Short mmCIF file of C-alpha atoms in Angstrom, two decimals:
data_model
loop_
_atom_site.label_atom_id
_atom_site.label_comp_id
_atom_site.label_asym_id
_atom_site.label_seq_id
_atom_site.Cartn_x
_atom_site.Cartn_y
_atom_site.Cartn_z
CA MET A 1043 2.63 -55.74 38.37
CA GLY A 1044 0.70 -53.66 40.85
CA LYS A 1045 2.75 -50.55 40.03
CA ARG A 1046 2.31 -51.08 36.25
CA LEU A 1047 -1.44 -51.36 36.82
CA LEU A 1048 -1.37 -48.21 38.94
CA TRP A 1049 0.64 -46.27 36.30
CA SER A 1050 -1.67 -47.63 33.65
CA LEU A 1051 -4.67 -46.34 35.55
CA VAL A 1052 -2.96 -42.99 36.15
CA LEU A 1053 -2.01 -42.70 32.48
CA SER A 1054 -5.47 -43.73 31.41
CA SER A 1055 -7.01 -41.15 33.72
CA ALA A 1056 -4.63 -38.48 32.46
CA LEU A 1057 -5.38 -39.27 28.83
CA THR A 1058 -9.09 -39.26 29.56
CA ALA A 1059 -8.76 -35.91 31.33
CA THR A 1060 -6.75 -34.51 28.41
CA TRP A 1061 -9.30 -35.81 25.91
CA VAL A 1062 -12.16 -34.35 27.90
CA GLN A 1063 -10.29 -31.05 28.20
CA ALA A 1064 -9.65 -30.95 24.43
CA ALA A 1065 -13.22 -31.94 23.71
CA GLU A 1066 -14.48 -29.12 25.91
CA LYS A 1067 -12.49 -26.53 23.97
CA THR A 1068 -14.10 -24.57 21.18
CA ALA A 1069 -11.84 -24.22 18.16
CA ILE A 1070 -11.89 -21.19 15.89
CA GLN A 1071 -9.90 -21.06 12.68
CA VAL A 1072 -8.16 -17.85 11.63
CA MET A 1073 -6.96 -17.44 8.03
CA HIS A 1074 -4.27 -14.83 7.52
CA GLN A 1075 -1.23 -13.69 5.54
CA GLY A 1076 1.77 -11.62 6.55
CA ASP A 1077 5.54 -11.63 6.82
CA PRO A 1078 7.31 -13.79 9.43
CA GLY A 1079 7.29 -10.98 11.99
CA PHE A 1080 3.51 -10.58 11.85
CA VAL A 1081 2.95 -14.33 11.77
CA ALA A 1082 4.95 -14.67 15.00
CA ALA A 1083 3.06 -11.73 16.54
CA TYR A 1084 -0.32 -13.34 15.73
CA GLY A 1085 0.86 -16.56 17.40
CA LYS A 1086 1.77 -14.73 20.59
CA VAL A 1087 -1.58 -12.93 20.63
CA ALA A 1088 -3.31 -16.30 20.30
CA GLU A 1089 -1.35 -17.64 23.26
CA ARG A 1090 -2.44 -14.71 25.40
CA PHE A 1091 -6.04 -15.05 24.18
CA GLU A 1092 -6.12 -18.76 25.00
CA ALA A 1093 -4.64 -18.06 28.43
CA ALA A 1094 -7.45 -15.60 29.08
CA ASN A 1095 -10.01 -17.96 27.51
CA PRO A 1096 -8.86 -21.52 28.37
CA ASP A 1097 -11.91 -23.04 26.72
CA VAL A 1098 -10.90 -21.73 23.27
CA ASP A 1099 -8.36 -23.15 20.83
CA VAL A 1100 -7.17 -20.72 18.12
CA GLN A 1101 -6.05 -22.50 14.97
CA PHE A 1102 -4.22 -20.54 12.27
CA ILE A 1103 -4.36 -21.11 8.52
CA TYR A 1104 -1.55 -19.29 6.73
CA ALA A 1105 -1.80 -18.26 3.07
CA PRO A 1106 1.03 -16.51 1.22
CA HIS A 1107 0.33 -12.86 0.37
CA ASP A 1108 0.62 -13.40 -3.40
CA ALA A 1109 -1.65 -16.47 -3.41
CA TYR A 1110 -4.13 -15.46 -0.72
CA ASN A 1111 -7.21 -15.10 -2.92
CA GLU A 1112 -6.48 -18.40 -4.66
CA LYS A 1113 -6.25 -20.20 -1.30
CA PHE A 1114 -9.44 -18.54 -0.11
CA SER A 1115 -11.20 -19.64 -3.32
CA ALA A 1116 -10.03 -23.20 -2.64
CA ALA A 1117 -11.53 -22.98 0.86
CA VAL A 1118 -14.80 -21.77 -0.65
CA MET A 1119 -14.86 -24.67 -3.11
CA ALA A 1120 -14.18 -27.13 -0.28
CA LYS A 1121 -16.83 -25.45 1.91
CA GLN A 1122 -14.22 -25.06 4.62
CA LEU A 1123 -14.23 -21.35 5.36
CA PRO A 1124 -12.44 -20.22 8.52
CA ASP A 1125 -14.27 -18.38 11.31
CA VAL A 1126 -12.03 -15.31 11.09
CA MET A 1127 -10.31 -14.16 7.93
CA GLU A 1128 -7.92 -11.41 7.02
CA LEU A 1129 -8.79 -9.79 3.71
CA ASP A 1130 -7.45 -7.03 1.50
CA ALA A 1131 -9.92 -4.16 1.84
CA PRO A 1132 -10.71 -3.57 -1.86
CA PHE A 1133 -11.91 -7.18 -2.17
CA LEU A 1134 -14.48 -6.72 0.60
CA ALA A 1135 -17.35 -5.85 -1.76
CA ASN A 1136 -16.74 -9.01 -3.75
CA TYR A 1137 -16.68 -11.16 -0.62
CA VAL A 1138 -19.85 -9.60 0.83
CA TRP A 1139 -21.70 -9.75 -2.49
CA SER A 1140 -20.71 -13.43 -2.77
CA GLY A 1141 -22.22 -14.11 0.66
CA TYR A 1142 -19.03 -15.01 2.52
CA LEU A 1143 -19.04 -12.38 5.29
CA GLN A 1144 -21.43 -11.25 8.00
CA PRO A 1145 -21.87 -7.78 9.57
CA ILE A 1146 -19.56 -7.47 12.54
CA LYS A 1147 -20.88 -4.51 14.55
CA PRO A 1148 -22.79 -6.74 17.02
CA LEU A 1149 -19.67 -8.90 17.51
CA ILE A 1150 -16.93 -6.30 18.10
CA ASP A 1151 -16.38 -4.35 21.33
CA LYS A 1152 -18.19 -1.01 21.03
CA ASP A 1153 -15.21 1.03 22.23
CA LEU A 1154 -13.24 -0.27 19.23
CA LEU A 1155 -16.02 0.67 16.81
CA ASP A 1156 -16.12 4.18 18.29
CA ASP A 1157 -12.33 4.38 17.95
CA MET A 1158 -12.17 3.79 14.16
CA THR A 1159 -10.91 6.52 11.83
CA GLU A 1160 -13.13 7.55 8.94
CA SER A 1161 -10.96 5.81 6.36
CA ASN A 1162 -10.91 2.62 8.48
CA ILE A 1163 -14.72 2.67 8.55
CA ALA A 1164 -14.76 3.29 4.80
CA GLN A 1165 -12.47 0.36 3.99
CA GLY A 1166 -14.64 -2.05 5.99
CA THR A 1167 -18.06 -0.83 4.84
CA TYR A 1168 -20.14 -2.42 2.07
CA PRO A 1169 -21.59 0.42 -0.05
CA ILE A 1170 -24.97 -1.22 -0.71
CA ASP A 1171 -26.24 -1.70 2.87
CA LYS A 1172 -23.71 0.70 4.49
CA ASP A 1173 -22.99 -1.97 7.11
CA LEU A 1174 -19.56 -2.69 8.61
CA TYR A 1175 -18.07 -6.08 7.65
CA ALA A 1176 -14.43 -5.72 8.69
CA ILE A 1177 -12.19 -3.76 11.03
CA GLY A 1178 -8.45 -3.24 11.36
CA LEU A 1179 -5.92 -1.77 13.71
CA THR A 1180 -4.30 -0.10 10.74
CA ASP A 1181 -4.95 1.58 7.42
CA SER A 1182 -2.37 2.60 4.82
CA SER A 1183 -1.12 5.31 2.49
CA VAL A 1184 1.55 6.10 -0.08
CA VAL A 1185 3.73 9.21 0.11
CA LEU A 1186 6.59 10.73 -1.82
CA TYR A 1187 9.86 10.15 -0.01
CA GLY A 1188 12.75 12.47 -0.83
CA ASN A 1189 16.51 12.46 -0.35
CA LYS A 1190 17.05 15.83 1.38
CA LYS A 1191 20.61 16.24 0.09
CA TYR A 1192 19.55 15.80 -3.53
CA LEU A 1193 16.47 18.03 -3.22
CA GLU A 1194 18.49 20.83 -1.67
CA ALA A 1195 21.06 20.51 -4.46
CA ILE A 1196 18.44 21.25 -7.13
CA GLY A 1197 16.66 23.93 -5.06
CA ALA A 1198 13.40 21.97 -4.80
CA ARG A 1199 10.56 23.39 -2.73
CA ILE A 1200 9.73 21.21 0.29
CA PRO A 1201 5.94 21.08 0.94
CA LYS A 1202 4.90 21.38 4.58
CA SER A 1203 1.37 19.99 4.25
CA VAL A 1204 -0.96 18.16 1.88
CA ASP A 1205 -2.40 21.52 0.80
CA ASP A 1206 1.08 22.55 -0.34
CA ALA A 1207 1.81 19.51 -2.54
CA TRP A 1208 3.91 19.79 -5.71
CA THR A 1209 2.04 20.39 -8.94
CA TRP A 1210 2.44 18.14 -11.98
CA GLU A 1211 4.74 20.77 -13.55
CA GLU A 1212 6.93 21.08 -10.45
CA PHE A 1213 7.21 17.33 -10.11
CA GLU A 1214 8.40 16.78 -13.70
CA THR A 1215 10.76 19.77 -13.51
CA TYR A 1216 12.40 18.24 -10.43
CA LEU A 1217 12.60 14.80 -12.07
CA GLU A 1218 14.48 16.30 -15.00
CA LYS A 1219 16.86 18.23 -12.76
CA LEU A 1220 17.52 15.18 -10.60
CA SER A 1221 18.28 13.10 -13.70
CA LYS A 1222 21.28 15.38 -14.34
CA LEU A 1223 22.54 15.49 -10.75
CA ASP A 1224 25.76 13.70 -9.82
CA GLY A 1225 25.10 10.63 -7.66
CA VAL A 1226 21.54 10.11 -8.90
CA LYS A 1227 21.13 7.06 -11.11
CA TRP A 1228 17.34 7.24 -11.19
CA PRO A 1229 15.23 10.28 -10.17
CA ILE A 1230 12.43 8.13 -8.70
CA ASP A 1231 11.69 4.62 -7.47
CA THR A 1232 8.02 3.75 -8.03
CA PHE A 1233 8.60 0.24 -6.67
CA ARG A 1234 8.01 -1.50 -9.98
CA GLY A 1235 9.86 -4.38 -8.35
CA TYR A 1236 6.61 -5.39 -6.63
CA GLY A 1237 5.52 -6.67 -10.06
CA ILE A 1238 1.97 -7.16 -11.27
CA LYS A 1239 0.93 -10.02 -8.99
CA THR A 1240 0.20 -7.82 -6.00
CA GLU A 1241 -2.17 -4.89 -5.57
CA TRP A 1242 0.69 -2.38 -5.86
CA ILE A 1243 -0.05 -0.95 -9.32
CA THR A 1244 -3.75 -0.33 -8.72
CA TYR A 1245 -3.17 0.79 -5.14
CA ALA A 1246 -0.31 3.22 -5.78
CA TYR A 1247 -0.79 4.33 -9.38
CA GLY A 1248 -4.61 4.53 -9.43
CA PRO A 1249 -4.58 7.78 -7.36
CA ILE A 1250 -2.37 9.39 -10.02
CA LEU A 1251 -5.22 8.89 -12.49
CA GLN A 1252 -7.77 10.13 -9.94
CA SER A 1253 -5.69 13.22 -9.24
CA ALA A 1254 -5.49 13.83 -12.99
CA GLY A 1255 -9.31 13.91 -13.18
CA CYS A 1256 -10.45 10.38 -14.05
CA ASP A 1257 -10.91 6.98 -12.41
CA LEU A 1258 -10.85 3.24 -13.01
CA ILE A 1259 -14.64 3.12 -13.23
CA ASP A 1260 -17.61 5.48 -12.99
CA ARG A 1261 -18.68 5.01 -9.34
CA LYS A 1262 -22.35 5.80 -9.97
CA ALA A 1263 -23.06 4.08 -13.28
CA TRP A 1264 -20.48 1.34 -12.56
CA LYS A 1265 -19.22 1.39 -16.13
CA SER A 1266 -15.53 1.60 -16.98
CA GLY A 1267 -15.87 2.55 -20.66
CA GLY A 1268 -15.80 6.33 -21.03
CA THR A 1269 -13.95 6.71 -17.73
CA LEU A 1270 -10.84 4.51 -17.62
CA ASP A 1271 -10.25 5.04 -21.35
CA SER A 1272 -10.96 8.79 -21.18
CA ASP A 1273 -8.41 11.29 -22.46
CA ALA A 1274 -7.59 12.32 -18.87
CA CYS A 1275 -6.63 8.76 -17.92
CA ALA A 1276 -4.74 8.18 -21.20
CA ASP A 1277 -2.79 11.42 -20.70
CA ALA A 1278 -1.92 10.48 -17.11
CA LEU A 1279 -0.68 7.05 -18.17
CA ALA A 1280 1.24 8.61 -21.08
CA MET A 1281 2.90 10.89 -18.52
CA MET A 1282 4.05 7.88 -16.51
CA GLN A 1283 5.21 6.14 -19.68
CA LYS A 1284 7.37 9.20 -20.43
CA TRP A 1285 9.04 8.87 -17.02
CA VAL A 1286 9.93 5.29 -17.85
CA LYS A 1287 11.11 6.09 -21.40
CA ASN A 1288 13.31 8.89 -20.07
CA GLY A 1289 15.04 6.48 -17.73
CA TRP A 1290 13.76 8.38 -14.70
CA VAL A 1291 12.14 5.35 -13.02
CA VAL A 1292 13.92 2.49 -11.28
CA PRO A 1293 13.36 -0.57 -13.51
CA GLN A 1294 11.55 -3.61 -12.21
CA SER A 1295 14.74 -5.67 -12.50
CA ALA A 1296 16.54 -3.44 -9.95
CA GLY A 1297 14.40 -4.62 -7.02
CA THR A 1298 12.47 -2.63 -4.44
CA ASN A 1299 14.96 -0.69 -2.36
CA GLN A 1300 16.91 1.69 -4.59
CA PHE A 1301 15.82 4.78 -2.62
CA PHE A 1302 17.49 3.62 0.57
CA ALA A 1303 20.04 1.21 -0.93
CA GLU A 1304 23.75 1.84 -0.39
CA GLY A 1305 24.76 4.98 -2.27
CA ASN A 1306 21.12 6.14 -2.58
CA PRO A 1307 20.89 5.72 -6.38
CA ALA A 1308 17.22 6.91 -6.45
CA ALA A 1309 16.45 10.48 -5.32
CA LEU A 1310 12.69 10.10 -4.75
CA ALA A 1311 10.40 7.18 -3.94
CA LEU A 1312 6.69 6.75 -4.48
CA GLY A 1313 6.42 4.36 -1.57
CA GLY A 1314 4.06 2.92 1.00
CA HIS A 1315 4.08 4.02 4.63
CA TRP A 1316 5.86 0.76 5.47
CA VAL A 1317 8.97 1.94 3.62
CA TYR A 1318 9.69 4.59 6.24
CA ALA A 1319 11.04 2.35 9.00
CA GLU A 1320 13.59 0.68 6.74
CA ALA A 1321 14.57 3.86 4.87
CA ALA A 1322 14.94 5.94 8.03
CA ALA A 1323 17.15 3.29 9.59
CA THR A 1324 19.78 3.83 6.89
CA MET A 1325 19.16 7.43 5.76
CA LYS A 1326 18.66 9.02 9.20
CA ASP A 1327 17.91 12.76 8.84
CA ASN A 1328 18.47 12.69 5.09
CA ILE A 1329 14.92 11.51 4.44
CA VAL A 1330 11.97 13.87 3.98
CA VAL A 1331 8.33 12.81 3.65
CA LEU A 1332 6.24 14.72 1.12
CA PRO A 1333 2.56 14.50 0.10
CA LEU A 1334 1.77 12.93 -3.25
CA PRO A 1335 1.90 15.57 -6.01
CA LYS A 1336 -1.27 17.04 -7.53
CA PHE A 1337 -1.54 15.89 -11.13
CA GLY A 1338 -4.69 17.93 -11.69
CA ALA A 1339 -7.05 20.15 -9.74
CA LYS A 1340 -7.04 17.94 -6.63
CA GLY A 1341 -4.79 15.62 -4.71
CA ALA A 1342 -5.46 11.91 -4.36
CA SER A 1343 -3.84 9.18 -2.26
CA PRO A 1344 -4.63 5.53 -1.63
CA ASP A 1345 -5.98 3.88 1.50
CA GLY A 1346 -7.03 0.39 2.52
CA THR A 1347 -5.07 -2.51 3.93
CA TRP A 1348 -5.55 -6.02 5.30
CA ILE A 1349 -8.46 -6.07 7.74
CA TRP A 1350 -10.33 -8.65 9.81
CA ALA A 1351 -13.75 -10.11 9.09
CA ILE A 1352 -15.98 -12.97 10.27
CA THR A 1353 -17.35 -15.43 7.79
CA LYS A 1354 -21.06 -16.06 7.47
CA THR A 1355 -20.50 -19.81 8.00
CA SER A 1356 -18.73 -19.40 11.33
CA ALA A 1357 -20.28 -21.63 13.99
CA HIS A 1358 -18.83 -19.39 16.72
CA PRO A 1359 -19.16 -15.76 15.57
CA ASP A 1360 -19.25 -14.50 19.15
CA ILE A 1361 -15.84 -16.05 19.91
CA ALA A 1362 -14.52 -14.88 16.55
CA GLY A 1363 -15.54 -11.32 17.40
CA LYS A 1364 -14.02 -11.69 20.85
CA PHE A 1365 -10.71 -12.77 19.31
CA ILE A 1366 -10.63 -9.84 16.84
CA SER A 1367 -11.41 -7.40 19.66
CA PHE A 1368 -8.64 -8.95 21.78
CA LEU A 1369 -6.16 -8.71 18.90
CA LEU A 1370 -6.86 -5.03 18.21
CA LYS A 1371 -6.53 -4.11 21.90
CA ASP A 1372 -3.50 -6.28 22.72
CA LYS A 1373 -0.75 -3.95 23.99
CA GLU A 1374 2.18 -6.11 22.87
CA PHE A 1375 0.70 -6.49 19.39
CA ARG A 1376 0.05 -2.76 19.07
CA SER A 1377 3.61 -2.06 20.17
CA PHE A 1378 4.94 -4.44 17.52
CA VAL A 1379 2.80 -2.87 14.77
CA ALA A 1380 3.91 0.62 15.81
CA SER A 1381 7.53 -0.53 15.52
CA GLN A 1382 6.78 -1.48 11.90
CA SER A 1383 5.54 2.10 11.19
CA GLY A 1384 1.95 0.79 11.15
CA TYR A 1385 -0.44 3.39 9.76
CA PRO A 1386 -3.18 4.14 12.32
CA GLY A 1387 -6.72 2.97 11.67
CA LEU A 1388 -7.80 3.60 15.27
CA LYS A 1389 -7.66 7.05 16.89
CA SER A 1390 -6.13 5.62 20.06
CA PHE A 1391 -3.44 3.89 18.00
CA ALA A 1392 -2.65 7.19 16.26
CA ALA A 1393 -2.20 8.80 19.67
CA GLU A 1394 0.26 6.02 20.57
CA SER A 1395 2.22 6.47 17.30
CA PRO A 1396 4.63 9.43 17.44
CA LEU A 1397 5.50 8.88 13.78
CA TYR A 1398 2.03 10.07 12.72
CA ALA A 1399 1.27 12.64 15.42
CA PRO A 1400 1.38 16.36 14.48
CA GLY A 1401 5.02 17.25 13.99
CA GLY A 1402 6.02 13.61 13.55
CA PRO A 1403 8.08 12.57 10.53
CA MET A 1404 5.05 10.83 8.92
CA ALA A 1405 2.43 13.41 9.90
CA ILE A 1406 1.85 14.33 6.26
CA ALA A 1407 1.04 10.71 5.49
CA PHE A 1408 -1.68 10.68 8.16
CA GLU A 1409 -2.94 14.09 6.95
CA GLN A 1410 -3.61 12.48 3.57
CA ALA A 1411 -6.10 10.07 5.21
CA SER A 1412 -8.53 12.89 5.94
CA LYS A 1413 -7.85 15.11 2.91
CA THR A 1414 -7.00 13.12 -0.20
CA ALA A 1415 -7.60 9.40 0.43
CA VAL A 1416 -9.65 7.67 -2.28
CA ALA A 1417 -10.64 4.04 -1.77
CA ARG A 1418 -10.27 1.60 -4.63
CA PRO A 1419 -13.62 0.94 -6.33
CA PRO A 1420 -15.88 -0.91 -3.80
CA HIS A 1421 -17.55 -3.15 -6.38
CA PRO A 1422 -17.88 -6.95 -6.69
CA ALA A 1423 -16.06 -6.73 -10.03
CA TYR A 1424 -12.96 -5.40 -8.29
CA PRO A 1425 -10.84 -8.53 -8.95
CA THR A 1426 -11.38 -7.94 -12.67
CA ILE A 1427 -10.95 -4.16 -12.35
CA THR A 1428 -7.55 -4.45 -10.71
CA SER A 1429 -6.34 -7.27 -12.93
CA ALA A 1430 -7.29 -5.41 -16.12
CA PHE A 1431 -5.74 -2.15 -14.95
CA MET A 1432 -2.49 -3.78 -13.84
CA GLN A 1433 -2.14 -5.48 -17.22
CA ALA A 1434 -2.75 -2.16 -19.00
CA VAL A 1435 -0.10 -0.33 -16.96
CA ASP A 1436 2.42 -3.12 -17.50
CA GLU A 1437 1.73 -3.01 -21.25
CA VAL A 1438 2.18 0.77 -21.38
CA PHE A 1439 5.38 0.71 -19.32
CA ASN A 1440 6.70 -1.76 -21.87
CA GLY A 1441 5.95 0.56 -24.79
CA GLY A 1442 2.24 0.01 -25.48
CA ASP A 1443 -0.20 2.73 -26.54
CA PRO A 1444 -1.94 4.17 -23.43
CA LYS A 1445 -5.31 4.77 -25.10
CA GLU A 1446 -5.45 1.30 -26.63
CA ALA A 1447 -4.33 -0.41 -23.42
CA LEU A 1448 -6.89 1.42 -21.29
CA THR A 1449 -9.68 0.81 -23.81
CA SER A 1450 -8.91 -2.91 -23.70
CA ALA A 1451 -8.96 -2.83 -19.88
CA ALA A 1452 -12.26 -0.93 -19.80
CA ASN A 1453 -13.81 -3.45 -22.19
CA LYS A 1454 -12.71 -6.38 -19.99
CA ILE A 1455 -14.19 -4.74 -16.90
CA ASP A 1456 -17.51 -3.89 -18.52
CA GLN A 1457 -17.73 -7.36 -20.05
CA ASP A 1458 -17.27 -8.95 -16.61
CA ILE A 1459 -20.00 -6.74 -15.17
CA GLU A 1460 -22.30 -7.57 -18.08
CA ASP A 1461 -21.55 -11.30 -17.72
CA ASN A 1462 -22.74 -11.03 -14.10
CA ASP A 1463 -25.90 -9.10 -14.99
CA GLY A 1464 -24.49 -5.96 -13.39
CA TYR A 1465 -23.84 -7.61 -10.03
CA PRO A 1466 -27.25 -6.51 -8.72
CA PRO A 1467 -28.09 -4.50 -6.69
CA PHE A 1468 -25.03 -2.57 -7.97
CA GLY A 1469 -26.03 -0.35 -10.85
CA GLU A 1470 -29.60 -0.14 -9.58
CA GLU A 1471 -31.06 2.90 -7.86
CA GLN A 1472 -30.70 2.56 -4.07
#
């Protein structure tokens, strides 16, 4: 009886202590996406952060990549925004304009802010007030991967820098030659297998239009009509439609790995930087990394990736900023990201990444960041811009008329902007 009472008192004391300890902890919620490897890495970072800050409890909210914006919208409707959120960079303007995010400069360690590359600053900056709302360890780009054996067989020129990129004429000449080469089933994989539910089409194909001399929207007047449906854009999309009609492009039904699949059925790949690690593992020295071709007077390449922001409703923005700073400096996390061929968004991370250093196999990809990178339109109407453009490209790849498809897309974009009274102060003189 006495012992039961003693154990009861001990247990009661322990529970009370545990309750007090839990009550003393400050919880921050972190909403994120990512594949299983990154999800596990975030969890380990949180463990190390909590060990260094025992009064903080980091709680994760996972949202699938393809349904991230829908889950975030549900959180908005429920008025249950997290403290920290990962977001896809081109959607930043929409989130800031909608009042969801707060400037983060006062909340992030200054040495990290000073360490950001120009394109990292650009992807996290809101164009109206020029303030920084998000930061990332990484950025991104798309390059042209080539099968060295096939390119040597057709006598293709191998560019050594972004300034030496293939012209439109060279690119199509090589596609035609590759289409007749033994062993090549498709001259190029443009990763149509990603489908139209991700950002891939706007992210990867938009720069082809920009290189050809047009854009998805006029970035001063913020009108799409007259720009997206211009002859330059229609001609560029007609060019891509010809690649598909000629059977030069890996079809969507073939999946997303035909460049480095067994037998190497695709000779080239218009692929993201993340493709390199997997392709190099199987192709070894038979892979070459080339800059994106010039389809007009200038080169263009994409940038922007998933970056970290703090919501305006966060009750603990100082802890949220402390967690983001911890994440971006964490050595184990940086080592993991480097192993995934993470594209540097911090100068110190570039120095730690031999892939992207001068002379490294992906050096051309990092060269694009300072010479040809063009951000997706930083406008609150971006969700409509990307949706309309992706639908137009899909329609054209399936046989639709490029001019008609782009005109329809431009009309949808301009109608959305008109329906929102221009998303002021966008469209007004600053």
